[in-house]
Amino acid sequence: MSDNAQPQLLHLVIGGELTDLEHNTFKNLDEVEIVGVFPNYATAYAAWKAKAQQTVDNAQMRYFVVHLHRLLDPEQDTKHSH
């Protein structure tokens, strides 16, 4: 990676209908939509926002941004803080 290249910080966007608004429990795991994997938070946020706006009429429908880079390399956040 060149000195100017941004590190790849993978993010996953998923969504589906929840059982209720108090918990992040999907009603049917077979129907959870995997929107995609994105190279940074900004592109993941744009995808999340687009999907959330498409389903605004369904109060039970929720989309989430999952920080995959934190799961893949849990030490990453501490490496950059030194």
Coordinates of C-alpha atoms in Angstrom, one line a residue:
M1 CA 0.0 0.0 0.0
S2 CA 1.4 3.4 -0.9
D3 CA 1.8 6.1 1.8
N4 CA -1.2 8.0 0.4
A5 CA -3.6 5.1 0.1
Q6 CA -6.4 4.9 2.7
P7 CA -6.5 1.7 4.7
Q8 CA -9.4 -0.7 3.8
L9 CA -11.9 -0.6 6.6
L10 CA -14.5 -3.1 5.6
H11 CA -18.2 -2.4 6.6
L12 CA -21.2 -4.7 6.0
V13 CA -24.7 -3.3 5.5
I14 CA -27.6 -5.7 6.4
G15 CA -31.2 -5.2 7.2
G16 CA -34.6 -6.8 7.7
E17 CA -37.8 -6.7 9.6
L18 CA -37.5 -6.8 13.4
T19 CA -39.7 -8.7 15.8
D20 CA -40.2 -5.5 17.7
L21 CA -38.7 -2.0 18.1
E22 CA -37.2 -2.7 21.5
H23 CA -34.7 -5.4 20.3
N24 CA -32.4 -5.9 17.3
T25 CA -33.9 -9.4 16.6
F26 CA -34.8 -10.2 13.0
K27 CA -38.3 -11.6 12.5
N28 CA -37.0 -14.1 9.8
L29 CA -33.3 -14.7 9.3
D30 CA -34.0 -16.2 5.9
E31 CA -35.2 -12.8 4.8
V32 CA -32.3 -10.7 6.1
E33 CA -31.0 -8.7 3.2
I34 CA -27.2 -8.4 2.8
V35 CA -26.9 -5.1 1.0
G36 CA -23.2 -5.4 0.6
V37 CA -19.6 -5.1 1.8
F38 CA -18.0 -1.6 1.5
P39 CA -14.4 -0.4 1.7
N40 CA -15.1 2.4 4.2
Y41 CA -17.8 3.9 6.4
A42 CA -18.8 6.7 4.0
T43 CA -19.8 4.3 1.3
A44 CA -21.5 1.9 3.8
Y45 CA -23.4 4.9 5.3
A46 CA -24.6 5.9 1.8
A47 CA -25.9 2.4 1.1
W48 CA -27.5 2.2 4.6
K49 CA -29.2 5.6 4.1
A50 CA -30.6 4.6 0.7
K51 CA -32.0 1.3 2.0
A52 CA -33.5 3.0 5.1
Q53 CA -35.2 5.6 2.9
Q54 CA -36.7 2.9 0.7
T55 CA -38.3 1.2 3.6
V56 CA -39.4 4.3 5.6
D57 CA -43.1 3.2 5.5
N58 CA -42.3 0.0 7.4
A59 CA -41.5 0.9 11.1
Q60 CA -40.3 -2.7 11.8
M61 CA -37.7 -2.6 9.0
R62 CA -34.2 -1.7 10.1
Y63 CA -30.8 -1.6 8.4
F64 CA -27.4 -1.7 10.2
V65 CA -23.8 -0.9 9.4
V66 CA -21.5 -3.6 10.8
H67 CA -17.9 -2.6 11.3
L68 CA -16.3 -5.8 9.9
H69 CA -12.8 -4.3 10.2
R70 CA -13.2 -4.3 14.0
L71 CA -14.2 -8.0 13.9
L72 CA -11.4 -9.0 11.5
D73 CA -8.7 -7.1 13.5
P74 CA -9.8 -6.2 17.0
E75 CA -6.4 -4.8 17.8
Q76 CA -6.7 -2.2 15.0
D77 CA -8.3 0.5 17.1
T78 CA -5.5 0.3 19.7
K79 CA -2.8 0.2 17.0
H80 CA -3.8 3.6 15.7
S81 CA -4.1 5.2 19.2
H82 CA -0.4 5.1 19.9

